[in-house]
Coordinates of C-alpha atoms and ligand atoms in Angstrom, one line a residue:
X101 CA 0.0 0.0 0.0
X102 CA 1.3 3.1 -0.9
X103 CA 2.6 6.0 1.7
X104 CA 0.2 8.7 1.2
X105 CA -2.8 7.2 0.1
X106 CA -5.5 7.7 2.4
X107 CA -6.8 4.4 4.0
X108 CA -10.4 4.1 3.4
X109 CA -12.2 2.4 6.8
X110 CA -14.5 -0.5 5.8
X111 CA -17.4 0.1 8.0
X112 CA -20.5 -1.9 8.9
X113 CA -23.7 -3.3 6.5
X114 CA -26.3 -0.7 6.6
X115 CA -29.4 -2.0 9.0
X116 CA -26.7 -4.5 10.7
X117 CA -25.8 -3.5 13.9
X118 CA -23.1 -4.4 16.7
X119 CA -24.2 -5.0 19.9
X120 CA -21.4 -3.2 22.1
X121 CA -20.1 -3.9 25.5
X122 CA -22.3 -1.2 26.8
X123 CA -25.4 -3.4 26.0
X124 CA -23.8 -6.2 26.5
X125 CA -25.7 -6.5 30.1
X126 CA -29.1 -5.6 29.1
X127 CA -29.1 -8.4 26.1
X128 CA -27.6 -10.7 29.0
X129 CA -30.3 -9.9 31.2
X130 CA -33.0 -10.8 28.2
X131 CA -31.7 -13.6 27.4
X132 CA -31.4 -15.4 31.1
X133 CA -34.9 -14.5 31.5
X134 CA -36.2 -15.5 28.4
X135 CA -34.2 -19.0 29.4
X136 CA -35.4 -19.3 32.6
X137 CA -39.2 -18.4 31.3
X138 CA -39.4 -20.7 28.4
X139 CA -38.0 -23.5 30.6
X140 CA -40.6 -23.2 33.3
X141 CA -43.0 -23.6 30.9
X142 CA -41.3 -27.5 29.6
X143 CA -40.1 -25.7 25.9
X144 CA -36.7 -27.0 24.4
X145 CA -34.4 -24.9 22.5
X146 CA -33.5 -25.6 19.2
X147 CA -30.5 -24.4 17.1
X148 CA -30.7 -24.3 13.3
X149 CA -28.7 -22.9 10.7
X150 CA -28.8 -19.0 9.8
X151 CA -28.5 -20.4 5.9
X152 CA -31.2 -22.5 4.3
X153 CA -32.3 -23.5 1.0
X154 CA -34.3 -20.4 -0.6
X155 CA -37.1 -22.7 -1.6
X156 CA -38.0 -23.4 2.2
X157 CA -39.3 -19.8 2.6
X158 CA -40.7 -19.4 -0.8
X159 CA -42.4 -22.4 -0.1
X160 CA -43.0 -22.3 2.9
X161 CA -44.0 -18.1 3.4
X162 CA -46.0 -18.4 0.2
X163 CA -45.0 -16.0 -2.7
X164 CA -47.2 -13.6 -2.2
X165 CA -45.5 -12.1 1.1
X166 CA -43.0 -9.3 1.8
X167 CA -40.3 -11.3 3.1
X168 CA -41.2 -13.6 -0.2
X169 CA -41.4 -10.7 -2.7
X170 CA -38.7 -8.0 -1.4
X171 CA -37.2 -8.9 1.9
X172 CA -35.0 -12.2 1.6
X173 CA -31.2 -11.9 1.2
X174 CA -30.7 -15.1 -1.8
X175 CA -27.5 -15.9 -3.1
X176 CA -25.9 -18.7 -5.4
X177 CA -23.4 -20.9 -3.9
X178 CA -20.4 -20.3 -6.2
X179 CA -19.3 -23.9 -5.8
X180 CA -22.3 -26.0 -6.1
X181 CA -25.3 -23.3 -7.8
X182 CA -27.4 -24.3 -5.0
X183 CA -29.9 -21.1 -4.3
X184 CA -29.7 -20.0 -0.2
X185 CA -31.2 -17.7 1.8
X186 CA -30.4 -16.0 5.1
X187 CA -33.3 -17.0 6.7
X188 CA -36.0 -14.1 7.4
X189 CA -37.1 -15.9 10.0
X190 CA -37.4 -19.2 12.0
X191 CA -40.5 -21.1 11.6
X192 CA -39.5 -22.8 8.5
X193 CA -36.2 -24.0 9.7
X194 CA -38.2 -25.5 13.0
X195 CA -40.3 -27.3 10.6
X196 CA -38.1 -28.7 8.6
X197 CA -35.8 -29.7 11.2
X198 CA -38.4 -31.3 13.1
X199 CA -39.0 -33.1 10.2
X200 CA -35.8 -34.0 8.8
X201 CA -35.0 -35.3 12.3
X202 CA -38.6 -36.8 13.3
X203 CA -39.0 -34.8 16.2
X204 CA -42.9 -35.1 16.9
X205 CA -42.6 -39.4 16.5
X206 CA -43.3 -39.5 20.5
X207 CA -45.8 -36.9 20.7
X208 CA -46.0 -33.1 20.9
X209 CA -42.8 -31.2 21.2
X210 CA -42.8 -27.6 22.5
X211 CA -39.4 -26.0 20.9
X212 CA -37.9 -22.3 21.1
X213 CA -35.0 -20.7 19.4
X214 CA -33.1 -17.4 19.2
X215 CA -30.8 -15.7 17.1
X216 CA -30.1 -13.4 14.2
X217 CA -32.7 -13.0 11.3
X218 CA -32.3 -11.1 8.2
X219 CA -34.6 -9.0 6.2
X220 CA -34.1 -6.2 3.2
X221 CA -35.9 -3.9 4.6
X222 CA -35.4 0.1 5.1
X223 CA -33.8 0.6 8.1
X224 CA -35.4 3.0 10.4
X225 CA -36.3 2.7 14.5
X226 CA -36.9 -0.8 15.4
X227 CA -36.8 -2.2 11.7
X228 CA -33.2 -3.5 10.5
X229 CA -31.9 -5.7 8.4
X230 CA -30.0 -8.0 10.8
X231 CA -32.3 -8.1 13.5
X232 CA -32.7 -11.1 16.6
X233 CA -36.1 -12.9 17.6
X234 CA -36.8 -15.3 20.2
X235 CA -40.0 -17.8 19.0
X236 CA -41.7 -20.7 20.2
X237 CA -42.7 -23.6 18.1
X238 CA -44.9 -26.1 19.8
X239 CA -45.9 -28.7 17.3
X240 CA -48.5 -31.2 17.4
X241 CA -50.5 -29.6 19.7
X242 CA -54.7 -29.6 18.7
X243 CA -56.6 -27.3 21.2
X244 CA -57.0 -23.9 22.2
X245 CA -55.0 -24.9 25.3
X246 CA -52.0 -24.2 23.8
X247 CA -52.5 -21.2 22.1
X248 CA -53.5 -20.1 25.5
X249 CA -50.4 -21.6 26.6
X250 CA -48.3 -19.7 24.5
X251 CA -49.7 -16.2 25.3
X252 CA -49.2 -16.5 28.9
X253 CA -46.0 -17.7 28.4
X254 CA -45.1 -14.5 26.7
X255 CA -47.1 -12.4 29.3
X256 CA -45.0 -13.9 32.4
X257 CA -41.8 -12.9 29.9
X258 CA -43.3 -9.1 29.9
X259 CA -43.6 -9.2 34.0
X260 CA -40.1 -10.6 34.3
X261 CA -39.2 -8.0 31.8
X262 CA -40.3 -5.1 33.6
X263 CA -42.4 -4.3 31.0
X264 CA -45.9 -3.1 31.3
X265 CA -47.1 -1.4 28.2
X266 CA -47.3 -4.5 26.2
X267 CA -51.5 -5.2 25.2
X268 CA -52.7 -8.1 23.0
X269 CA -54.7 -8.3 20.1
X270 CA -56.3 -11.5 19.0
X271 CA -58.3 -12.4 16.0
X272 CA -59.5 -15.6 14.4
X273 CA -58.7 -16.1 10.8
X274 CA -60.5 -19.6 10.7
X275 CA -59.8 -22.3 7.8
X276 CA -58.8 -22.1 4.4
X277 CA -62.9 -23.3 3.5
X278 CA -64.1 -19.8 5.8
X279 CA -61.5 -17.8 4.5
X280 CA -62.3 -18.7 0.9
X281 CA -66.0 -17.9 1.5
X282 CA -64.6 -14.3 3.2
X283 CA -62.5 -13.5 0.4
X284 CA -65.1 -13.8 -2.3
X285 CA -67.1 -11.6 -0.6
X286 CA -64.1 -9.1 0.4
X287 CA -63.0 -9.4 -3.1
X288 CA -66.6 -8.1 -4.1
X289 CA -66.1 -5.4 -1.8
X290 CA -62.6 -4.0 -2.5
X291 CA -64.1 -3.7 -6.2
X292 CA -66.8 -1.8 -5.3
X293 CA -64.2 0.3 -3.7
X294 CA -61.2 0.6 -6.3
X295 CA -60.9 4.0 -6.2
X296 CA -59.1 4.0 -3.1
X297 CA -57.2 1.1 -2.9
X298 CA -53.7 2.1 -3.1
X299 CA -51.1 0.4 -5.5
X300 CA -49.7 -2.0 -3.1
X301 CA -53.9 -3.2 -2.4
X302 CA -54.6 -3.2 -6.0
X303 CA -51.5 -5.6 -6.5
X304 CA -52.9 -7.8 -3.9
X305 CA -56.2 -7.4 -4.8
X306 CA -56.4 -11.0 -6.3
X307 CA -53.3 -12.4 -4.9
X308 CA -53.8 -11.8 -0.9
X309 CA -56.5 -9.8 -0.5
X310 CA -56.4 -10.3 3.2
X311 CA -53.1 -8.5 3.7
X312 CA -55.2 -5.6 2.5
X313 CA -57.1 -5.0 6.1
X314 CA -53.5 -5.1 7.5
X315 CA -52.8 -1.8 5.5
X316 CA -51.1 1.1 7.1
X317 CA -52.3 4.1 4.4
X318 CA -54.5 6.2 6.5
X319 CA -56.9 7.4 3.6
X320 CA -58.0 3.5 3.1
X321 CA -58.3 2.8 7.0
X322 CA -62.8 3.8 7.0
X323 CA -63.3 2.0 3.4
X324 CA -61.2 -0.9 5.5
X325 CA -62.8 -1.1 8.8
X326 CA -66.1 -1.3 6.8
X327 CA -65.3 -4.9 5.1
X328 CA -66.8 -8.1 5.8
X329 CA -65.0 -9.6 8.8
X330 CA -63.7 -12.9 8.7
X331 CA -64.6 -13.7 12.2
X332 CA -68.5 -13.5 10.7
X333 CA -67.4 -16.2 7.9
X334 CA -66.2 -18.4 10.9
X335 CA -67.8 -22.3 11.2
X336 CA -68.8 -23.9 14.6
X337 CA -65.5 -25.8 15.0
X338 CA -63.3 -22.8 14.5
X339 CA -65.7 -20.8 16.6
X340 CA -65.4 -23.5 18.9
X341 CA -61.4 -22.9 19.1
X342 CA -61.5 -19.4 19.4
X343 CA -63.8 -19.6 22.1
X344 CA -61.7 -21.9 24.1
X345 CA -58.7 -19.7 23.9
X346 CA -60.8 -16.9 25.1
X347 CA -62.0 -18.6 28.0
X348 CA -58.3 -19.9 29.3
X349 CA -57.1 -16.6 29.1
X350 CA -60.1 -14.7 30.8
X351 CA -60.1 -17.2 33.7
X352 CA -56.1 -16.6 33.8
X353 CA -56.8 -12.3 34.2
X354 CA -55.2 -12.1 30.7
X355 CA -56.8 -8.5 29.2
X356 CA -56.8 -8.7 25.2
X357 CA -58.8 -7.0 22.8
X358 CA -60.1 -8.2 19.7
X359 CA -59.0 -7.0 16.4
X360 CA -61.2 -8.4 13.6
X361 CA -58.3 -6.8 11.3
X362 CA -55.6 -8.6 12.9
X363 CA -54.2 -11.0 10.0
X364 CA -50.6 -12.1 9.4
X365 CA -48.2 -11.5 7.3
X366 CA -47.2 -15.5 6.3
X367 CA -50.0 -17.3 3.9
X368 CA -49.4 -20.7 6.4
X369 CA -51.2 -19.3 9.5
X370 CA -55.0 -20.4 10.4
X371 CA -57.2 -20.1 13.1
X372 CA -55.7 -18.3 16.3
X373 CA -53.8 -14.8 15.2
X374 CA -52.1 -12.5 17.9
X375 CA -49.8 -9.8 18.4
X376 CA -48.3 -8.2 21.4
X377 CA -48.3 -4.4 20.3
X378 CA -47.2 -1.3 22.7
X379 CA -47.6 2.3 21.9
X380 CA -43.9 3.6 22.9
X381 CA -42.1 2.8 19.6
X382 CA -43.6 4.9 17.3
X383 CA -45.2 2.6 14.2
X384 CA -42.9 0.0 14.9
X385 CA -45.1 -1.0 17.8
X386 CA -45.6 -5.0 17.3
X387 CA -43.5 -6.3 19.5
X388 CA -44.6 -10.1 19.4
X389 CA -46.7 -11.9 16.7
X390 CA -47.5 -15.5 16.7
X391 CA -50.4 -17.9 15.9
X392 CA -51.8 -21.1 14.8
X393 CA -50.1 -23.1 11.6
X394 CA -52.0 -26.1 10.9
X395 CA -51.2 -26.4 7.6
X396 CA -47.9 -26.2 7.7
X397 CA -46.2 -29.2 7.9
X398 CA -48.0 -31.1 5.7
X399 CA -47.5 -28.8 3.1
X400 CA -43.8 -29.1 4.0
X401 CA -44.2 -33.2 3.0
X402 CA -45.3 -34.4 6.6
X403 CA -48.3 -36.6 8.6
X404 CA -51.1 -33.4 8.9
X405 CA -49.3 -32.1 12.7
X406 CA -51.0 -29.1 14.0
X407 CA -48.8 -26.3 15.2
X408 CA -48.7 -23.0 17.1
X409 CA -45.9 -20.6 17.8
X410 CA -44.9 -16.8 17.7
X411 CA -41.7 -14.8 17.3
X412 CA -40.9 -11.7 18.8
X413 CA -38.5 -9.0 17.9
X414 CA -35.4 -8.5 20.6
X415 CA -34.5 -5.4 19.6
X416 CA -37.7 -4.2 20.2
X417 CA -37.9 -5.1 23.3
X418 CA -34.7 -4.0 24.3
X419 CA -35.7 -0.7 23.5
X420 CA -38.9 -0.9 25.6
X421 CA -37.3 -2.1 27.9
X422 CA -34.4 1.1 28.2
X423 CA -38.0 3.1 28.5
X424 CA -38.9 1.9 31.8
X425 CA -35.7 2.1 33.7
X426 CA -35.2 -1.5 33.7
X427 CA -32.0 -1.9 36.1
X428 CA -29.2 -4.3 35.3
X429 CA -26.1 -5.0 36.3
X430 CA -23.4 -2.7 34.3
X431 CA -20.2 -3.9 33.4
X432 CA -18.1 -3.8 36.2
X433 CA -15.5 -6.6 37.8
X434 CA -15.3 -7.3 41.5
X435 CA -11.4 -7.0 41.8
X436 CA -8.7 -4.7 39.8
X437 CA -5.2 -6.5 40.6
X438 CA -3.2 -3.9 40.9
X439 CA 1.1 -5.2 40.8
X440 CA 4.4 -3.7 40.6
X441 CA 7.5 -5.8 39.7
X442 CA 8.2 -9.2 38.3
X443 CA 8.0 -11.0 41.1
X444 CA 4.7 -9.3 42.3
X445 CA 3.3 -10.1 38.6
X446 CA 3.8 -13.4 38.9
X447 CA 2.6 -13.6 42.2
X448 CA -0.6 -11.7 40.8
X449 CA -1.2 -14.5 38.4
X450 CA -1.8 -17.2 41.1
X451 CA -3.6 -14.7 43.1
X452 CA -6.2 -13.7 40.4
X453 CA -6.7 -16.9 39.9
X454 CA -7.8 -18.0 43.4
X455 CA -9.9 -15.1 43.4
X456 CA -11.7 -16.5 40.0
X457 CA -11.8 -19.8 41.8
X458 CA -13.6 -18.1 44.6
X459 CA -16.6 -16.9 42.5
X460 CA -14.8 -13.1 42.0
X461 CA -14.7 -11.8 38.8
X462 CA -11.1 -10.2 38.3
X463 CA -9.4 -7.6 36.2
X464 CA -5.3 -8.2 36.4
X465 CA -3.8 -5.3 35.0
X466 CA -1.8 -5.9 32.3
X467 CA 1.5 -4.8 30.9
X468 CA 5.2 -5.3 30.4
X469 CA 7.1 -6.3 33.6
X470 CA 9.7 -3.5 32.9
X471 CA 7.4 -1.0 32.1
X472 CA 4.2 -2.1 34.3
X473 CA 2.8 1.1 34.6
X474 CA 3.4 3.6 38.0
X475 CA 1.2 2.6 41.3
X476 CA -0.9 5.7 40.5
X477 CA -1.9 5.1 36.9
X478 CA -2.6 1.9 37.6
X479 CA -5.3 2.9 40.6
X480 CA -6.7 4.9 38.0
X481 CA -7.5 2.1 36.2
X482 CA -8.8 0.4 38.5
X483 CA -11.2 3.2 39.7
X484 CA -12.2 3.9 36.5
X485 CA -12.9 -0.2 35.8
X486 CA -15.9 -0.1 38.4
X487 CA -14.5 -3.0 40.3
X488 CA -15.2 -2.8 44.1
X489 CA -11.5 -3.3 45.2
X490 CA -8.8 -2.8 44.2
X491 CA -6.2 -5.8 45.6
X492 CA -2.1 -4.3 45.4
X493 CA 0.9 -6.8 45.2
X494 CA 3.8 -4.7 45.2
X495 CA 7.7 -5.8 46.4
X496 CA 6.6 -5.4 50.3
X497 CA 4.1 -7.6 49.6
X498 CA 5.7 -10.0 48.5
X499 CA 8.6 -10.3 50.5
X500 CA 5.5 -10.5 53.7
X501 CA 3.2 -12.9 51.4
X502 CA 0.7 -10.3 51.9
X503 CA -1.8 -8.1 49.6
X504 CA -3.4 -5.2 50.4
X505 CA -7.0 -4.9 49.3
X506 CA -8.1 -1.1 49.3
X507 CA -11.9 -0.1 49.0
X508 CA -12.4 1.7 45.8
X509 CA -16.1 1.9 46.2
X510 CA -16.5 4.1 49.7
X511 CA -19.3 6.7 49.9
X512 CA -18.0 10.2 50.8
X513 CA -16.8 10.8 54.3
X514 CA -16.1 7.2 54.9
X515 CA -12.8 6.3 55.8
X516 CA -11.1 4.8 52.7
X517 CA -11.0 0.8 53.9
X518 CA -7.1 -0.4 53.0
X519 CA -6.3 -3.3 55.0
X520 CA -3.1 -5.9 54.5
X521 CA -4.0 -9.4 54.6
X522 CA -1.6 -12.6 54.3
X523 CA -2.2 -14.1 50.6
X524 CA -4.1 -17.4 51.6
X525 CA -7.3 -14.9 53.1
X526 CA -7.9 -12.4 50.7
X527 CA -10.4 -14.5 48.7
X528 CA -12.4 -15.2 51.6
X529 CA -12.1 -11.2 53.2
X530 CA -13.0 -10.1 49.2
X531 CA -16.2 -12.1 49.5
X532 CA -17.2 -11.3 53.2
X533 CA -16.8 -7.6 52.0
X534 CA -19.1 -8.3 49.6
X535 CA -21.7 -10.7 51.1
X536 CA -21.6 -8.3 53.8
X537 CA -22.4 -5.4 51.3
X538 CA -25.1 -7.0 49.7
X539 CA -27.9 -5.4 51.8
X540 CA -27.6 -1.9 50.7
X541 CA -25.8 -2.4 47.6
X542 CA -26.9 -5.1 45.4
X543 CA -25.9 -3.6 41.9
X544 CA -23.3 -6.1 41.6
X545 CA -22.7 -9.3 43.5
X546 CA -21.4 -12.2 41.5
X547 CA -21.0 -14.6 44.4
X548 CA -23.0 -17.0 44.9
X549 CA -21.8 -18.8 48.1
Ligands
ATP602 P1 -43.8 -5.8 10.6 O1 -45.3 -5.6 10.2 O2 -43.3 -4.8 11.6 O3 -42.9 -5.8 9.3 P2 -43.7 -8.6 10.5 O4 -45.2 -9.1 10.4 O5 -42.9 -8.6 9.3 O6 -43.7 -7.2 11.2 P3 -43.0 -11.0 11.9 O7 -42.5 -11.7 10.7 O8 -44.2 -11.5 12.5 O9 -43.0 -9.5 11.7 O10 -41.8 -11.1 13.0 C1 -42.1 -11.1 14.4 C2 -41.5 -9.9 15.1 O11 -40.2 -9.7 14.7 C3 -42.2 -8.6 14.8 O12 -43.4 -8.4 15.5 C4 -41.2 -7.6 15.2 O13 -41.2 -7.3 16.6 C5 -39.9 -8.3 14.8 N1 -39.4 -7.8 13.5 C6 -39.8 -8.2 12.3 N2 -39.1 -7.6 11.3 C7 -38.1 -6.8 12.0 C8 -37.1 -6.0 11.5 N3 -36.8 -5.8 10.2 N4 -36.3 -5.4 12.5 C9 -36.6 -5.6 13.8 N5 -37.5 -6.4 14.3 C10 -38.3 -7.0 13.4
MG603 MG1 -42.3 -7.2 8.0

């Protein structure tokens, strides 16, 4: 490379974003809980691969969606032609695996995944095109109950979450036999009506004439919110269905509303249709959206297996949950090792690791032996790293096979706590201190004795 020729930086994909060390804790914090939640309610996780054959989405989404039509990231393996997608989402992949690896042959199987999706979208507040979900899949399941199942599942998520401003919409979108008779008739009445049907509606006029009640253009919302309703097209059993997911979550104190023009976005979903929505993130405000797929995995080449599931948007969430204060732990250690000298360095080594063995998360500062840094820069560093205390091998202490372990975390007017301990009980002072301090200061306690 030549001398003067300025080096042009190489910087991120637009609508991909890295997740810094300064939300490193908040994402951490999601994530245990949304562990610990799905487990108390007997669902497995499931890993599949963020590459898949194109055809399982265009297949499996119907062509007639957005992820379908604009949204998926396809490619050509150079080696083999084969046609792959980043997937757009996870439902697919579930299904497939499930099937490729005959998951349901003993019964039911309630499965969840996270991880990365990707989408071609316009980037914009809560809308990118590397973005993270968390779903459920619970396959082979035929009643209500588990739709039911599945919505309180995410409401206990919101309560851990902190969050509050979270409401649900429900709607039924019945069979394919109801929804044929409804979309006849909605047909009908979008015609009578062409004049202000936008270009996106008139496209989908014949195609999915559905996703036209799920438009956003303000000047078609009246002619809209006059069309049939598919919940009047519905027979007895799906009626039946509907009811019974009402009923669990009324007896359970779960508030929902229904929204008669709540459809979805995949052509694979029947029956049971929901979405979590709040009203503090601007239009980006579904936060969650799941429902019944019965069709699915027969039309994927499987026995007829009834399914239900949702997927909710991390980032999203994240964001809501900034809103309300949520407090987490920031990224701070327990310890800063503090040395000065080769022999106190080495010593330092064996003493940051006791420390780790003792359940103390330790910083050891590093740096050359001949040029370790002064005693004062390197408090600095260890006040600025958060830790709680700083421990300080220098050549006293280790001729005495003691440490000192200074306070860095006193309130004003307090005396500043330095004590000198022999090496073997540091650990165990570190984590009295600490124990001790968990009463009035529980922002950051690692230890769990
Ligand atoms: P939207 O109408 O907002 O485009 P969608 O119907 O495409 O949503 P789903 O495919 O149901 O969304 O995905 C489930 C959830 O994933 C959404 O409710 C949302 O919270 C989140 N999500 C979807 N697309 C994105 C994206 N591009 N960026 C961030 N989150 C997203
Ligand atoms: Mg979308």
């Amino acid at each position: 490379m030549s001398e003067n020729k300025k080096i042009e930086k190489i910087v991120g994909v637009k609508g991909m974003n890295d997740i810094l060390p300064a939300d490193a804790p908040l994402w951490e914090l999601f994530e245990n809980t949304v562990h610990s939640v799905l487990k108390s309610y007997g669902f497995q996780q499931i890993r599949t691969p963020i590459v898949e054959p194109t055809a399982l989405f265009s297949r499996g989404l119907g062509e007639v969606t957005d992820i379908v039509e604009k949204e998926m990231y396809s490619f050509t393996d150079s080696l083999n032609g084969d046609n792959l997608t980043l997937r757009p989402e996870s439902t697919a992949s579930v299904v497939r695996a499930a099937l490729e690896h005959n998951l349901t042959y003993d019964g039911p199987k309630r499965l969840w995944y996270t991880g990365p999706m990707f989408r071609h979208e316009k980037p914009q507040r809560g809308r990118y095109r590397q973005f993270h979900q968390v779903g459920a899949e619970a396959l082979g399941f035929t009643g209500p109950d588990i739709d039911a199942e599945l919505i309180m599942m995410c409401q206990r998520l919101w309560d851990d979450l902190g969050l509050e401003d979270i409401r649900l919409e429900l709607n039924s979108i019945g069979n394919a036999e109801e929804r044929n008779k409804h979309r006849t008739d909605l047909i009908a009445y979008f015609e009578q009506h062409k004049e202000l049907l936008d270009t996106d509606a008139q496209r989908r006029l014949h195609s999915n004439p559905l996703r036209i009640l799920d438009t956003k253009n303000p000047t078609m919302q009246d002619m809209v919110n006059a069309a049939p309703k598919l919940l009047d097209y519905l027979g007895e059993e799906s009626r039946a269905h509907f009811e019974g997911v009402q009923k669990i979550l009324n007896h359970n104190n779960i508030p929902f509303t229904i929204n008669p023009r709540l459809v979805r976005g995949m052509d694979y979903y029947n029956r049971t249709v929901f979405e979590w929505v709040t009203d503090q993130l601007g239009s980006q405000g579904t936060v969650c959206g799941g429902g019944r797929y019965d069709p699915l995995i027969e039309m994927f080449g499987g026995k007829p297996t009834p399914a239900c599931g949702f997927a909710m948007g991390v980032e999203r969430l994240l964001e809501l949950m900034k809103a309300s204060g949520e407090q987490y732990a920031p990224n701070q250690c327990d310890i800063y090792l503090v040395h000065q000298g080769e022999a106190a360095q080495l010593q330092s080594f064996v003493m940051a690791e006791r420390l780790r063995s003792a359940g103390l998360d330790v910083v050891l500062h590093c740096a050359s032996a001949s040029a370790g840094g002064s005693f004062k820069s390197q408090m600095k560093k260890a006040d600025a790293s958060g830790a709680a205390f700083a421990v300080i091998i220098g050549e006293d202490e280790v001729a005495n096979a003691t440490a000192t372990v200074k306070s860095l975390r006193t309130a004003e007017g307090e005396n500043t706590q330095q004590v000198t301990i022999p090496f073997d009980g540091v650990p165990d002072y570190v984590v009295d201190q600490i124990v001790g301090d968990h009463d009035h200061d529980h922002d950051h306690v690692h230890y769990h004795p």
